[in-house]
Amino acid sequence: MIKSWLNRIEKRVLKTMETPGPFAPFSFDQILAGCADIYKTGVKLRYAMYANNILKSRRLDCPVISIGNLAVGGSGKTPMAIWLAKMLVENGWRPVVISRGYRGTLKNEVAVVSNGRDVFLNAKTCGDEPYMMAMEKAFPVVAGKDRYKAGLMAIENFAPDVVILDDGFQHLKLRRNVNLVLLDHRQPLGNGYMLPAGRLRETLCMAKDRIDAIVFTRCPSENASFAQSVQDLGVNIAGHLEFCDHYRYNEPDFKRILAQAKALNLDFILTTQKDWVKLNPAWFRDVTVVVMGVRLRFTHPQDFEKFILDNIVVQGAGSGLP
């Protein structure tokens, strides 16, 4: 009963997040807008405490590049971190990627996920995004909620000359040299409201003085947009099962997937790279699975590479704002 009510409330909140304002007086949407005002005040207070040195930001002994966004949800942060790390490796740098490890079981711990060759933790422990990046086996990955402690571990173990923060824009405890903000080109600011009435963690006005570059992306961030991207490639989708973001799959889920695949006589099952790292390959011995990943392609890659390299060389370690 309680779970059913919570699911209904969650769906209603998600509907509000996709609804443009202004909202009708005394409506559920308007109540959420009032909650958003309270949340906005709290965010402003937190930023003011950092600006007035009441809360402290720390520095690492190497340049730091932060990748983040203004809204909750996917905008291509992890694909950007992968692209950026590989680009830096190709240019002779030694990057380490640091990720919070959202929905992992590390809690307040920090841990090495990969040394760039071997992967030491699974997705359940370190979180989906760190594990997915670690599976690239092209650069070290460290996971931890405290990005400063994770940075110290990265420096101690790998002596990097640059650190990349995956989803680090709002993590003001650690100073950075370059702040990259990714925005979905379709709805860069959502419905314009902050949480929980909208998807914004902070407004553009609040963030503008900390942003060094904005990157507009076309990453399929939702189930519907992913399905549309697949159809645009000419794939005929006979069936579509949806699960929430960061979902933990179990054997009953697999049986449900397999039953639908057999009922529809499908040629293959298609899933995302982010979901595949959480699935047990042994479940799919007798069925063909196609895994789709996301890679970034810039309209002017050389200009962006130059911007990144110039900034980390000129600014050096530990400079910059939170």
Short mmCIF file of C-alpha atoms in Angstrom, two decimals, residues 42-319:
data_model
loop_
_atom_site.label_atom_id
_atom_site.label_comp_id
_atom_site.label_asym_id
_atom_site.label_seq_id
_atom_site.Cartn_x
_atom_site.Cartn_y
_atom_site.Cartn_z
CA GLY A 42 19.00 26.64 0.74
CA VAL A 43 21.24 26.36 -2.32
CA LYS A 44 21.89 30.12 -2.31
CA LEU A 45 22.76 29.99 1.39
CA ARG A 46 25.21 27.15 0.78
CA TYR A 47 26.90 29.02 -2.06
CA ALA A 48 27.11 32.18 0.07
CA MET A 49 28.84 30.19 2.82
CA TYR A 50 31.48 29.04 0.34
CA ALA A 51 31.83 32.55 -1.11
CA ASN A 52 32.42 33.98 2.38
CA ASN A 53 34.83 31.21 3.38
CA ILE A 54 32.55 29.84 6.08
CA LEU A 55 32.65 26.55 4.22
CA LYS A 56 36.10 25.76 2.83
CA SER A 57 37.15 24.56 -0.62
CA ARG A 58 40.33 22.51 -0.87
CA ARG A 59 42.96 22.23 -3.59
CA LEU A 60 44.71 19.28 -5.15
CA ASP A 61 48.31 19.42 -6.35
CA CYS A 62 47.30 19.10 -9.99
CA PRO A 63 44.81 20.75 -12.36
CA VAL A 64 41.18 19.70 -11.99
CA ILE A 65 38.52 19.64 -14.73
CA SER A 66 34.91 19.36 -13.59
CA ILE A 67 32.12 18.01 -15.79
CA GLY A 68 28.59 18.68 -14.62
CA ASN A 69 25.18 20.06 -15.44
CA LEU A 70 22.49 22.29 -14.01
CA ALA A 71 19.71 19.72 -13.99
CA VAL A 72 19.23 16.19 -12.70
CA GLY A 73 19.19 13.47 -15.32
CA GLY A 74 21.41 12.53 -18.20
CA SER A 75 23.15 15.05 -20.41
CA GLY A 76 26.21 13.03 -21.39
CA LYS A 77 28.48 13.69 -18.41
CA THR A 78 29.99 10.21 -18.31
CA PRO A 79 30.55 9.98 -22.10
CA MET A 80 32.18 13.41 -21.84
CA ALA A 81 34.46 12.21 -19.03
CA ILE A 82 35.48 9.20 -21.13
CA TRP A 83 36.10 11.35 -24.21
CA LEU A 84 38.07 13.92 -22.23
CA ALA A 85 40.25 11.34 -20.46
CA LYS A 86 41.09 9.58 -23.73
CA MET A 87 41.84 12.89 -25.44
CA LEU A 88 44.24 13.84 -22.64
CA VAL A 89 45.96 10.43 -22.80
CA GLU A 90 46.44 10.89 -26.55
CA ASN A 91 48.06 14.26 -25.83
CA GLY A 92 50.55 12.81 -23.37
CA TRP A 93 48.74 13.56 -20.10
CA ARG A 94 48.10 11.17 -17.20
CA PRO A 95 44.46 11.74 -16.21
CA VAL A 96 42.50 10.08 -13.43
CA VAL A 97 38.71 10.23 -13.41
CA ILE A 98 36.94 10.67 -10.08
CA SER A 99 33.26 9.81 -9.73
CA ARG A 100 30.89 10.00 -6.80
CA GLY A 101 29.73 6.43 -7.25
CA TYR A 102 26.03 7.20 -7.09
CA ARG A 103 23.90 4.29 -5.80
CA GLY A 104 27.03 2.27 -5.02
CA THR A 105 27.68 0.71 -1.61
CA LEU A 106 30.90 2.58 -0.81
CA LYS A 107 29.00 5.13 1.35
CA ASN A 108 31.72 7.39 2.84
CA GLU A 109 34.64 5.33 1.59
CA VAL A 110 36.89 6.06 -1.39
CA ALA A 111 38.27 3.27 -3.55
CA VAL A 112 40.25 2.60 -6.71
CA VAL A 113 37.86 1.14 -9.29
CA SER A 114 40.49 0.64 -11.99
CA ASN A 115 44.18 1.30 -12.55
CA GLY A 116 43.57 1.72 -16.27
CA ARG A 117 44.13 -1.96 -17.01
CA ASP A 118 42.36 -4.04 -14.36
CA VAL A 119 38.91 -3.46 -12.83
CA PHE A 120 38.75 -4.15 -9.09
CA LEU A 121 35.12 -3.39 -8.18
CA ASN A 122 31.73 -4.25 -9.64
CA ALA A 123 28.90 -1.86 -10.52
CA LYS A 124 26.95 -2.69 -7.37
CA THR A 125 29.87 -1.61 -5.18
CA CYS A 126 31.20 1.45 -6.98
CA GLY A 127 28.12 2.59 -8.93
CA ASP A 128 27.12 2.39 -12.58
CA GLU A 129 29.12 5.30 -13.97
CA PRO A 130 32.53 4.52 -12.38
CA TYR A 131 32.26 0.89 -13.45
CA MET A 132 31.29 1.83 -17.00
CA MET A 133 34.30 4.16 -17.24
CA ALA A 134 36.58 1.56 -15.67
CA MET A 135 35.56 -0.96 -18.34
CA GLU A 136 37.16 1.33 -20.93
CA LYS A 137 40.50 0.21 -19.43
CA ALA A 138 42.16 3.34 -20.76
CA PHE A 139 42.68 5.46 -17.61
CA PRO A 140 42.45 5.02 -13.81
CA VAL A 141 39.10 5.57 -12.07
CA VAL A 142 38.55 6.38 -8.39
CA ALA A 143 35.12 6.48 -6.72
CA GLY A 144 34.07 8.29 -3.57
CA LYS A 145 31.49 10.73 -2.27
CA ASP A 146 34.25 13.03 -0.95
CA ARG A 147 35.96 14.09 -4.15
CA TYR A 148 38.88 15.69 -2.27
CA LYS A 149 39.72 12.42 -0.49
CA ALA A 150 39.26 10.58 -3.77
CA GLY A 151 41.65 13.05 -5.38
CA LEU A 152 44.27 12.43 -2.69
CA MET A 153 43.95 8.69 -3.29
CA ALA A 154 44.33 9.26 -7.02
CA ILE A 155 47.48 11.32 -6.51
CA GLU A 156 48.96 8.79 -4.08
CA ASN A 157 48.32 5.81 -6.35
CA PHE A 158 48.75 7.20 -9.87
CA ALA A 159 50.55 10.59 -9.70
CA PRO A 160 48.21 12.16 -12.29
CA ASP A 161 48.96 15.50 -13.90
CA VAL A 162 45.22 16.23 -14.28
CA VAL A 163 42.07 15.05 -12.46
CA ILE A 164 38.62 14.87 -14.08
CA LEU A 165 35.51 15.13 -11.90
CA ASP A 166 32.50 13.29 -13.30
CA ASP A 167 29.34 15.14 -12.19
CA GLY A 168 31.26 17.61 -10.05
CA PHE A 169 29.81 21.04 -10.80
CA GLN A 170 27.85 21.36 -7.53
CA HIS A 171 30.61 19.72 -5.44
CA LEU A 172 32.19 22.91 -4.12
CA LYS A 173 34.48 21.23 -1.58
CA LEU A 174 37.11 20.82 -4.29
CA ARG A 175 38.51 23.69 -6.35
CA ARG A 176 38.86 23.20 -10.07
CA ASN A 177 40.58 24.90 -12.99
CA VAL A 178 37.93 24.29 -15.64
CA ASN A 179 34.17 23.99 -15.12
CA LEU A 180 32.36 22.36 -18.04
CA VAL A 181 28.56 22.41 -17.95
CA LEU A 182 26.60 20.11 -20.27
CA LEU A 183 23.06 21.05 -21.32
CA ASP A 184 20.53 19.01 -23.28
CA HIS A 185 19.94 20.97 -26.49
CA ARG A 186 16.21 20.10 -26.49
CA GLN A 187 15.41 21.45 -23.04
CA PRO A 188 18.59 22.97 -21.61
CA LEU A 189 16.86 24.32 -18.49
CA GLY A 190 13.90 21.95 -18.32
CA ASN A 191 10.70 23.75 -17.31
CA GLY A 192 12.72 26.49 -15.59
CA TYR A 193 11.91 25.38 -12.04
CA MET A 194 14.30 24.03 -9.44
CA LEU A 195 13.75 20.74 -7.62
CA PRO A 196 11.19 19.34 -6.89
CA ALA A 197 8.98 21.34 -9.28
CA GLY A 198 11.55 21.03 -12.07
CA ARG A 199 14.85 19.33 -12.82
CA LEU A 200 17.19 22.22 -12.03
CA ARG A 201 19.75 21.81 -9.26
CA GLU A 202 20.49 25.51 -9.64
CA THR A 203 19.55 28.25 -12.08
CA LEU A 204 21.80 29.55 -14.84
CA CYS A 205 21.88 32.93 -13.07
CA MET A 206 23.24 31.28 -9.91
CA ALA A 207 25.85 29.29 -11.85
CA LYS A 208 27.02 31.70 -14.56
CA ASP A 209 30.07 33.06 -12.71
CA ARG A 210 31.46 29.54 -12.18
CA ILE A 211 31.01 28.24 -15.74
CA ASP A 212 34.01 28.23 -18.09
CA ALA A 213 32.27 26.53 -21.04
CA ILE A 214 28.82 25.23 -21.90
CA VAL A 215 28.51 22.15 -24.12
CA PHE A 216 25.15 21.40 -25.73
CA THR A 217 24.60 17.67 -26.16
CA ARG A 218 22.18 15.36 -27.93
CA CYS A 219 22.55 12.34 -25.67
CA PRO A 220 19.43 10.14 -25.29
CA SER A 221 18.82 10.80 -21.59
CA GLU A 222 15.41 9.15 -21.21
CA ASN A 223 13.89 5.81 -22.21
CA ALA A 224 11.68 7.40 -24.85
CA SER A 225 14.54 9.34 -26.46
CA PHE A 226 16.74 6.22 -26.44
CA ALA A 227 14.01 4.22 -28.19
CA GLN A 228 13.61 7.01 -30.74
CA SER A 229 17.37 7.07 -31.37
CA VAL A 230 17.28 3.33 -32.05
CA GLN A 231 14.36 3.72 -34.46
CA ASP A 232 16.22 6.52 -36.24
CA LEU A 233 18.96 3.97 -36.98
CA GLY A 234 16.42 1.85 -38.84
CA VAL A 235 15.85 -0.76 -36.13
CA ASN A 236 12.33 -2.16 -35.86
CA ILE A 237 11.39 -2.19 -32.16
CA ALA A 238 8.90 -5.01 -31.60
CA GLY A 239 8.79 -4.65 -27.81
CA HIS A 240 10.00 -2.17 -25.22
CA LEU A 241 10.44 -2.82 -21.47
CA GLU A 242 11.30 0.21 -19.34
CA PHE A 243 13.14 0.30 -16.02
CA CYS A 244 14.04 3.34 -13.92
CA ASP A 245 17.51 4.91 -13.93
CA HIS A 246 20.17 3.07 -11.86
CA TYR A 247 17.85 0.05 -11.63
CA ARG A 248 19.33 -3.11 -10.08
CA TYR A 249 18.31 -6.10 -12.20
CA ASN A 250 17.54 -9.52 -10.72
CA GLU A 251 16.71 -12.94 -12.14
CA PRO A 252 12.90 -12.38 -12.18
CA ASP A 253 13.55 -9.28 -14.33
CA PHE A 254 15.59 -11.39 -16.72
CA LYS A 255 12.85 -14.01 -16.95
CA ARG A 256 10.37 -11.26 -17.77
CA ILE A 257 12.66 -9.90 -20.49
CA LEU A 258 13.31 -13.35 -21.95
CA ALA A 259 9.61 -14.28 -21.90
CA GLN A 260 8.71 -11.19 -23.94
CA ALA A 261 11.60 -11.81 -26.34
CA LYS A 262 10.39 -15.37 -26.97
CA ALA A 263 6.74 -14.34 -27.26
CA LEU A 264 7.59 -11.77 -29.92
CA ASN A 265 10.13 -14.05 -31.67
CA LEU A 266 12.76 -11.31 -31.57
CA ASP A 267 16.05 -11.41 -33.47
CA PHE A 268 17.93 -9.91 -30.53
CA ILE A 269 17.59 -8.00 -27.26
CA LEU A 270 18.99 -4.48 -27.28
CA THR A 271 20.10 -2.61 -24.17
CA THR A 272 22.31 0.32 -23.19
CA GLN A 273 25.92 0.03 -22.11
CA LYS A 274 24.97 1.52 -18.75
CA ASP A 275 22.40 -1.25 -18.18
CA TRP A 276 24.58 -4.03 -19.57
CA VAL A 277 27.27 -3.54 -16.91
CA LYS A 278 24.63 -4.41 -14.27
CA LEU A 279 23.27 -7.53 -16.00
CA ASN A 280 24.58 -11.05 -15.49
CA PRO A 281 25.95 -12.29 -18.85
CA ALA A 282 25.18 -15.87 -17.80
CA TRP A 283 21.47 -15.08 -18.05
CA PHE A 284 21.82 -14.41 -21.77
CA ARG A 285 23.69 -17.53 -22.93
CA ASP A 286 20.91 -18.60 -25.30
CA VAL A 287 19.92 -15.21 -26.67
CA THR A 288 21.69 -12.56 -28.76
CA VAL A 289 22.20 -9.25 -26.97
CA VAL A 290 23.20 -6.02 -28.72
CA VAL A 291 24.69 -3.36 -26.46
CA MET A 292 24.53 0.31 -27.49
CA GLY A 293 27.00 2.78 -26.04
CA VAL A 294 27.17 6.55 -26.34
CA ARG A 295 30.17 8.37 -27.76
CA LEU A 296 30.59 12.10 -28.20
CA ARG A 297 31.38 13.72 -31.52
CA PHE A 298 32.09 17.45 -31.50
CA THR A 299 31.29 19.80 -34.32
CA HIS A 300 34.67 21.52 -33.78
CA PRO A 301 36.80 19.02 -31.78
CA GLN A 302 40.14 20.74 -32.34
CA ASP A 303 38.86 24.05 -30.93
CA PHE A 304 37.52 22.29 -27.83
CA GLU A 305 40.73 20.32 -27.32
CA LYS A 306 42.76 23.53 -27.55
CA PHE A 307 40.47 25.23 -25.02
CA ILE A 308 40.95 22.40 -22.51
CA LEU A 309 44.71 22.05 -22.98
CA ASP A 310 45.33 25.80 -22.88
CA ASN A 311 43.40 26.20 -19.63
CA ILE A 312 45.03 23.38 -17.69
CA VAL A 313 48.51 24.43 -18.84
CA VAL A 314 48.09 28.15 -18.15
CA GLN A 315 46.24 27.93 -14.83
CA GLY A 316 48.24 25.16 -13.19
CA ALA A 317 47.31 23.24 -10.08
CA GLY A 318 44.88 24.39 -7.46
CA SER A 319 43.79 27.69 -8.98
#
